[in-house]
Short mmCIF file of C-alpha atoms in Angstrom, two decimals:
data_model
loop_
_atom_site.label_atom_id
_atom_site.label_comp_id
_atom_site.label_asym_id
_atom_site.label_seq_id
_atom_site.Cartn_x
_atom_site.Cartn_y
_atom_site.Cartn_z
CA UNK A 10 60.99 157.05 80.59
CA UNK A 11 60.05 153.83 79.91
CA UNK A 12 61.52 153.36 76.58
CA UNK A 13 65.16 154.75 78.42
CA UNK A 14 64.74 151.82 80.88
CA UNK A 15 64.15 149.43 78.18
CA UNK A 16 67.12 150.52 76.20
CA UNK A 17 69.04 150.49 79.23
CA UNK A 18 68.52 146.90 80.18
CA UNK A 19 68.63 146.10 76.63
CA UNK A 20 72.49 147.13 76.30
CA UNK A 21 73.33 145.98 79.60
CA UNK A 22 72.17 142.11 78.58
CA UNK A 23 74.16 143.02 75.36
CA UNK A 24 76.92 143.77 77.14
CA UNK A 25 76.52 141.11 79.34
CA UNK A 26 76.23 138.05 76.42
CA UNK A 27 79.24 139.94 74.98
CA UNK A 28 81.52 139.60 78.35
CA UNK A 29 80.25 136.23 78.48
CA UNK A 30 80.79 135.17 74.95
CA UNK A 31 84.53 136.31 75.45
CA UNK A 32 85.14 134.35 78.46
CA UNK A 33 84.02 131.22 76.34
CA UNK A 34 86.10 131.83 73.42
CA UNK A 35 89.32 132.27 76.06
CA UNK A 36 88.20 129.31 77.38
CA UNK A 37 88.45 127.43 74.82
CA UNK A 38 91.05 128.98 73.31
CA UNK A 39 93.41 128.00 76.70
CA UNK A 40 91.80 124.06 76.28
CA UNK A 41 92.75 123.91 72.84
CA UNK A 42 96.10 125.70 72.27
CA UNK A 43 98.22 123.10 74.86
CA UNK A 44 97.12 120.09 72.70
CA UNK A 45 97.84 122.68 69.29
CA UNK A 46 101.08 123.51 70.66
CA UNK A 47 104.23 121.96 69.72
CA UNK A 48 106.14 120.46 72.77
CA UNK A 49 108.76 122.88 74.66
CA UNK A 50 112.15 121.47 74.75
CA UNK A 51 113.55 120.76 78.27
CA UNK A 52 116.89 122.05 79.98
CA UNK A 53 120.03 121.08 78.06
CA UNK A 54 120.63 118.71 80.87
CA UNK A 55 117.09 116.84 79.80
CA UNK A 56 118.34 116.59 76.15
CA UNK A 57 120.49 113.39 76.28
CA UNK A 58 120.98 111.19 73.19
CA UNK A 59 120.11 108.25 73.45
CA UNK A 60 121.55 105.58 71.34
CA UNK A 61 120.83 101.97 71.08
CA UNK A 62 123.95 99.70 70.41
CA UNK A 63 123.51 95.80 69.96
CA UNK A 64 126.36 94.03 70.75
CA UNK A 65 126.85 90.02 69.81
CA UNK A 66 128.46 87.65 71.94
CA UNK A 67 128.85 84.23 72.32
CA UNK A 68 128.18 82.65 75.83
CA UNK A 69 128.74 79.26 77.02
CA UNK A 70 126.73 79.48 80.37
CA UNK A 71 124.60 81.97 82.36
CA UNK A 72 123.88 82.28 85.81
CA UNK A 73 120.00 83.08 86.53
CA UNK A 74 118.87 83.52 90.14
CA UNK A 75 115.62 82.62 90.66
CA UNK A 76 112.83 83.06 94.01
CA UNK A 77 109.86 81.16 94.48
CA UNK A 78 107.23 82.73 96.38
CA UNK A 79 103.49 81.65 96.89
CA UNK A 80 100.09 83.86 96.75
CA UNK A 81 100.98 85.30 100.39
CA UNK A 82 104.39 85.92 99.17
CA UNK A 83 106.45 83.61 101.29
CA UNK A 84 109.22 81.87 99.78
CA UNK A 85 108.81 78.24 98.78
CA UNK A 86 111.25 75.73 99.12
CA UNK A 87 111.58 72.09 97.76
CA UNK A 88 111.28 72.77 94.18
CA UNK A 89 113.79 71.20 91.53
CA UNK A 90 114.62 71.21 88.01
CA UNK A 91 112.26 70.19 86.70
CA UNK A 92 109.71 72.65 88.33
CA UNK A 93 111.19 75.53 85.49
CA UNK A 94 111.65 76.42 82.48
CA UNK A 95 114.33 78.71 80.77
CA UNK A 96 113.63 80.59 77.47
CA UNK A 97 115.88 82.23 74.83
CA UNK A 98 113.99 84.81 72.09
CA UNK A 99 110.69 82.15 72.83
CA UNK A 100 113.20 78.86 72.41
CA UNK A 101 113.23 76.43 75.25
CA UNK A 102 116.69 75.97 76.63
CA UNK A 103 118.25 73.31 78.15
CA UNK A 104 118.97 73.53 82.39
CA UNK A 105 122.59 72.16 82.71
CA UNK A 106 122.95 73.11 86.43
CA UNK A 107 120.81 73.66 89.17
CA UNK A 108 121.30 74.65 92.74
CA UNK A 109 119.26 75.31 95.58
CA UNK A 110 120.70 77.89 98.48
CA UNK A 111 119.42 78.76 101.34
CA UNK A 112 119.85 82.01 102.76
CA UNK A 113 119.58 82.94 106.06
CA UNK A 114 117.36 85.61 106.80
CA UNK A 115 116.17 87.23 109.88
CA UNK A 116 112.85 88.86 110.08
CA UNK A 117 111.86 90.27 113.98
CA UNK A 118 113.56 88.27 115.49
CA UNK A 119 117.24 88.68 115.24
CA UNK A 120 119.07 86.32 117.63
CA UNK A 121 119.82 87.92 121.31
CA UNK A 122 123.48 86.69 121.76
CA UNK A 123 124.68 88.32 118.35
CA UNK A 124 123.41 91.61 119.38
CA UNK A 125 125.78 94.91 119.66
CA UNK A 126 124.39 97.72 121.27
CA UNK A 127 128.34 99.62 121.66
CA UNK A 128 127.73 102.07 119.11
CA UNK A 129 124.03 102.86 120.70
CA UNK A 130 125.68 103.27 124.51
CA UNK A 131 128.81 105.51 123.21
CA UNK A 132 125.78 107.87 121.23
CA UNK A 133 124.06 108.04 124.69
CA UNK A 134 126.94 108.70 126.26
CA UNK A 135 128.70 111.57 124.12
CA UNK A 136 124.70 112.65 124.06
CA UNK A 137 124.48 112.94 127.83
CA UNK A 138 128.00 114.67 128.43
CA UNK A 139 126.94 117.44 125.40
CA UNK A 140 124.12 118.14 127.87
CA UNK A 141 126.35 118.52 130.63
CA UNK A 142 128.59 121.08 129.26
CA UNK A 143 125.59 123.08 127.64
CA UNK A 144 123.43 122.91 130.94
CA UNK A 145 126.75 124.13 133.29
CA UNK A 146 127.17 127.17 130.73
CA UNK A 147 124.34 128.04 130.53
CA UNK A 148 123.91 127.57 134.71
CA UNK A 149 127.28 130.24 134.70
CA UNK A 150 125.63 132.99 132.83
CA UNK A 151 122.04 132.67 134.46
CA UNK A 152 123.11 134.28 137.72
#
């Protein structure tokens, strides 16, 4: 009896290192064969050409806007020419023209007086009169 036991539990641990052994090699079998595979191609709309085209041309001036802002991100003003410096393929280039603009800009607190609230008060309104006509209807078939 005993030796039946003992080949019993024998195959069973067999078996066992056997289902376990195949789990491994799937395993690794599913981490390897992404990085062995070769990449699927996408959708024909993925599959764009793209082609780089270098065009010459010959410009006399160019316009480059420019804002300064300090570590807390708030713009600085009061800065000049002199305060920057313009490069072309790593060659200084000469500043011809420089202007400073301000432009108005409203953060919080926009300005009372230039406020228009018509298009809020006609919502409300065609909002309120929609509830009108769906609460009568719905008053006339409730009795």
């Amino acid at each position: 009896m005993r030796a039946a036991e003992s080949s019993g539990t024998g195959v069973r641990a067999r078996e066992v290192r056997i289902a376990t052994s195949r789990c491994l090699v799937a395993l690794l079998l599913l981490m390897v064969l992404p990085a062995v595979a070769p990449p699927q191609e996408g959708a024909p709309s993925e599959r764009r050409q793209v082609t780089a085209t270098r065009s010459r041309v010959s410009v006399d001036m160019v316009v480059s806007h420019a804002t300064l802002l300090n570590h807390k991100g708030t713009p600085v003003a009061g800065r000049g020419k002199g305060d920057f410096q313009v490069y072309e393929d790593r060659v200084l280039q000469e500043i011809k023209y420089f202007t400073h603009e301000d432009i108005p800009v409203t953060v919080g607190q926009p300005d009372p007086k230039k406020i228009c609230t018509s298009h809020v008060e006609r919502q409300n309104l065609t909002m309120r009169m929609q509830i009108r006509r769906f609460t009568i209807l719905t008053n006339g078939f409730g009795r």
